[in-house]
Tab-separated table of C-alpha atoms in Angstrom:
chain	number	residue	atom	x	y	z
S	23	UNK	CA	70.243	11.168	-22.179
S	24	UNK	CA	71.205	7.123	-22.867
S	25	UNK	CA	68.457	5.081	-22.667
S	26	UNK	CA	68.115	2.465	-19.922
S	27	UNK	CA	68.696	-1.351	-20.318
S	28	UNK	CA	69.698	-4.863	-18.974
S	29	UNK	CA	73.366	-6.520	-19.904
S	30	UNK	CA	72.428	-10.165	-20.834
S	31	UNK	CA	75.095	-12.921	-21.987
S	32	UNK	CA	73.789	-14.614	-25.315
S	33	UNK	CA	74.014	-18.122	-24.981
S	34	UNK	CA	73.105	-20.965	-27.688
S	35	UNK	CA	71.215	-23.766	-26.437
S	36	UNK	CA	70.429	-26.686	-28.662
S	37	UNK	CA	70.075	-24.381	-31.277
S	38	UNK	CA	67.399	-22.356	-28.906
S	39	UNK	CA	68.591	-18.488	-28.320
S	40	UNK	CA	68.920	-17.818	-24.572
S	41	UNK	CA	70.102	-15.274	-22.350
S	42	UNK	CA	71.232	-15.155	-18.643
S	43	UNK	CA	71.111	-11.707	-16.871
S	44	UNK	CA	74.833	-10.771	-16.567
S	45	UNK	CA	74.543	-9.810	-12.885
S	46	UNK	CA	74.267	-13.887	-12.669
S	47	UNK	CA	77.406	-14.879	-14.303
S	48	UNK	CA	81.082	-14.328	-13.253
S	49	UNK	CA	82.731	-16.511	-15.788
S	50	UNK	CA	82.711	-18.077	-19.124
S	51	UNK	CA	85.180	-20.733	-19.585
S	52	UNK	CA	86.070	-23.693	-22.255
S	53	UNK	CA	84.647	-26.887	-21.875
S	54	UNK	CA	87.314	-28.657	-19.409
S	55	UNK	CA	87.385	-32.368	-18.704
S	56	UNK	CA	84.726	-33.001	-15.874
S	57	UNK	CA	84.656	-35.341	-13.050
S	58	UNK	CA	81.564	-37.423	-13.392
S	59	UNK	CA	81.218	-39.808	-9.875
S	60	UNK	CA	78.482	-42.389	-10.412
S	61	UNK	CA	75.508	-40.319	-8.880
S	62	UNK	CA	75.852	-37.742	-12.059
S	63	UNK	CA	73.509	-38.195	-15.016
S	64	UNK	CA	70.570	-36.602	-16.811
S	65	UNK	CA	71.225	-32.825	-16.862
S	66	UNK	CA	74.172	-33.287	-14.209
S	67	UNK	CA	77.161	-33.643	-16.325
S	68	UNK	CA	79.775	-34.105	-13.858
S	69	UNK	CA	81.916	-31.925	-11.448
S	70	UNK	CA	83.688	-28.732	-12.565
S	71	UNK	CA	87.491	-28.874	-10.201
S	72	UNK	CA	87.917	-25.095	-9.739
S	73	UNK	CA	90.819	-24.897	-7.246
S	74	UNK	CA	89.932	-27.532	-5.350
S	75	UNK	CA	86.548	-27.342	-4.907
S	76	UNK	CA	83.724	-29.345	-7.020
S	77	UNK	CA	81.252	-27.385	-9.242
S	78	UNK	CA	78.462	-28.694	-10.244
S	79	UNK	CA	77.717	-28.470	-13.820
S	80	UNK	CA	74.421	-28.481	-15.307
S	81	UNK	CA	73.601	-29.308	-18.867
S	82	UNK	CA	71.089	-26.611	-20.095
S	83	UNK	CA	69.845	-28.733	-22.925
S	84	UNK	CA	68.619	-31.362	-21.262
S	85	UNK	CA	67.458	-29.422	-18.099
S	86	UNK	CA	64.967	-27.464	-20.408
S	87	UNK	CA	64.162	-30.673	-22.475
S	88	UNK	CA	65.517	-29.188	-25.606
S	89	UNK	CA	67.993	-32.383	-26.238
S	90	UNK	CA	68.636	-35.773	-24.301
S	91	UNK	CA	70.894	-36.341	-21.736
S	92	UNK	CA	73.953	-37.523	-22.614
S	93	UNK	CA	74.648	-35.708	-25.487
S	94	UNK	CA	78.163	-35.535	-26.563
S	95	UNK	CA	79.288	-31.209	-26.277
S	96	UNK	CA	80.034	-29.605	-28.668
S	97	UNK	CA	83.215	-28.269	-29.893
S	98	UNK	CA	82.423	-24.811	-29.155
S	99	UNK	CA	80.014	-25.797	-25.757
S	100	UNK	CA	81.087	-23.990	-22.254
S	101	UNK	CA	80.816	-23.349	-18.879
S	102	UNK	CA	79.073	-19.864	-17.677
S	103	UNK	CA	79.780	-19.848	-14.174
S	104	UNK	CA	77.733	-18.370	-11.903
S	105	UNK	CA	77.849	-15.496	-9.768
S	106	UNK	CA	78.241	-17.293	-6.246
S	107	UNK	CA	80.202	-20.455	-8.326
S	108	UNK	CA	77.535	-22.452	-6.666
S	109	UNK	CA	76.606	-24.074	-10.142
S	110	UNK	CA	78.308	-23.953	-13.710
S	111	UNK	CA	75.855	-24.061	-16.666
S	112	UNK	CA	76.745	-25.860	-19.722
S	113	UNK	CA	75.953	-24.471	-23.152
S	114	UNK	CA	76.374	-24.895	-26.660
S	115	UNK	CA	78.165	-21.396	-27.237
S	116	UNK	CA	78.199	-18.392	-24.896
S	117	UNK	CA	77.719	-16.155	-28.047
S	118	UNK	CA	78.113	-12.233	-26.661
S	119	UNK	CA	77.283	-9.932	-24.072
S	120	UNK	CA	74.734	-7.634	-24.929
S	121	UNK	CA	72.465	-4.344	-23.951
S	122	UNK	CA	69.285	-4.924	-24.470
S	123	UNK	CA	67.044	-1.582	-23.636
S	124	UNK	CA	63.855	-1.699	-21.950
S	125	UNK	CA	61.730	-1.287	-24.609
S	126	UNK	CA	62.566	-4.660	-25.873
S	127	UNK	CA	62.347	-6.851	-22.578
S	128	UNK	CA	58.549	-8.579	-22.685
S	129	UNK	CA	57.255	-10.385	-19.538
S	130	UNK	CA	57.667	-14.277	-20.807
S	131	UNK	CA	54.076	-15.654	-21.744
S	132	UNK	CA	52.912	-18.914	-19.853
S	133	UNK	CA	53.180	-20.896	-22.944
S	134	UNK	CA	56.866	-21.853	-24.653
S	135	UNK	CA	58.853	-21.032	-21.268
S	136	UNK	CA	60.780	-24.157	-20.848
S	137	UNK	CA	59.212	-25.603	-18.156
S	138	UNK	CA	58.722	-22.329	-16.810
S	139	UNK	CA	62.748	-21.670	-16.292
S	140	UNK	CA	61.880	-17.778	-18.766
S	141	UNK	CA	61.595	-14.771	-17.203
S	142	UNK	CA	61.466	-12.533	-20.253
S	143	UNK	CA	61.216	-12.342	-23.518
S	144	UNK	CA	63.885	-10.287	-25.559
S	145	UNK	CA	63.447	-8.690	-28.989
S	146	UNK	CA	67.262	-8.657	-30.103
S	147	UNK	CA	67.442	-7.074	-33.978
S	148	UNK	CA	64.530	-10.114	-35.754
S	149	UNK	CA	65.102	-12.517	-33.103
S	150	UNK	CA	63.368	-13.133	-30.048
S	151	UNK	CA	65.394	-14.695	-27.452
S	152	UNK	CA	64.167	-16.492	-23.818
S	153	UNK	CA	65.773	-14.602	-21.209
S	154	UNK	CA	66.265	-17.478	-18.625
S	155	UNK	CA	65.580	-17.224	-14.713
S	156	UNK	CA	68.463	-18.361	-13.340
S	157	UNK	CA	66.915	-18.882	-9.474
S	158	UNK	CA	63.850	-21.301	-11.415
S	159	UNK	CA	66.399	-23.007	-13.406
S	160	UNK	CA	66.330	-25.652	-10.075
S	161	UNK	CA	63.695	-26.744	-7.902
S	162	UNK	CA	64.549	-26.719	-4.355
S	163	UNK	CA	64.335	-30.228	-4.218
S	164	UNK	CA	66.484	-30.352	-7.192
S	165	UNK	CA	69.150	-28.017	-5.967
S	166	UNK	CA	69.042	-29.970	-2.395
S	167	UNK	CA	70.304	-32.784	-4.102
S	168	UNK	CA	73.047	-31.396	-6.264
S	169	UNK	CA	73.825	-29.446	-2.981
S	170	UNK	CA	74.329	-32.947	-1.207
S	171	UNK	CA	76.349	-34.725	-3.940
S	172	UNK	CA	78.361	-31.467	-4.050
S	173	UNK	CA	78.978	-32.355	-0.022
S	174	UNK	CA	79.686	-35.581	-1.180
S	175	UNK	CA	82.268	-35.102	-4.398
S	176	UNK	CA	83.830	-32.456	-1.848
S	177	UNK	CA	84.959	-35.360	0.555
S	178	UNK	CA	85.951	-37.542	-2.148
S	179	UNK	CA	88.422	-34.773	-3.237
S	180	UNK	CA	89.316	-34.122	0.768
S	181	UNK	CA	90.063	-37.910	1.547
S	182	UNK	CA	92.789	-37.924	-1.729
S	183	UNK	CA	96.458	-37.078	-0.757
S	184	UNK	CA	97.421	-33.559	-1.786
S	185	UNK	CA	99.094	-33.914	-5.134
S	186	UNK	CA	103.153	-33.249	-5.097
């Protein structure tokens, strides 16, 4: 009988191991050039155009407070999608997608979980990587106001003439 476990996607984060639970992601993609309006900044790197409609995309680095905003990516940095495309996360390197079994998923401890955004701890091989939360990666407050400059780089996009 196969033993029971979790798919996670490894991602690099300022040189911090991380995981997302792959039922959260639908897509990795390359680093594309971003729309950045003038109310972006901090972790919110700019707009991802994905048919139309703007994506925001969060920097994960800054977000957790592992690196300052404004940090130039990386040449291998992307975009993990997420499951409803509400948000796109940027990273340093989505590295793999992974089984990890039961057996070596550990409850996060209070201390060293990135401003609480860890769910779990996973023992991958020597390493132990933070598997992330990805519904306390954003306060509500936080995601109110990505959701209304969202609603705002939405009508900026609407009020343009449709390209030829």
């Amino acid at each position: 009988m196969a033993s029971s476990g979790s798919a996670y996607l490894l991602l690099d984060v300022a040189g911090t191991p991380c995981a997302l639970p792959r039922a959260a992601v639908s897509e990795i993609l390359p680093l594309p050039d971003l729309h950045n309006p003038p109310a972006t900044g901090g972790w919110l790197a700019g707009f991802l155009n994905l048919g139309g409609a703007p994506i925001p995309v969060i920097d994960l680095a800054p977000l957790l407070g592992l690196r300052p905003a404004a940090t130039e990516p990386g040449l291998y940095a992307h975009l993990v999608l997420t499951r409803d495309d509400a948000v796109a996360y940027l990273v340093d390197r989505a590295a793999d997608l992974v089984i990890v079994p039961d057996s070596a998923i550990r409850p996060a401890k209070e201390v060293g979980t990135l401003n609480g955004c860890v769910a779990a701890e996973l023992v991958i091989g020597d390493r132990l990587v933070h598997a992330l939360a990805p519904d306390g990666l954003l306060t509500a407050q936080e995601r109110a106001r990505v959701a209304a400059l969202t609603r705002a780089a939405a009508e900026r996009l609407a009020a343009l003439p449709p390209s030829a």
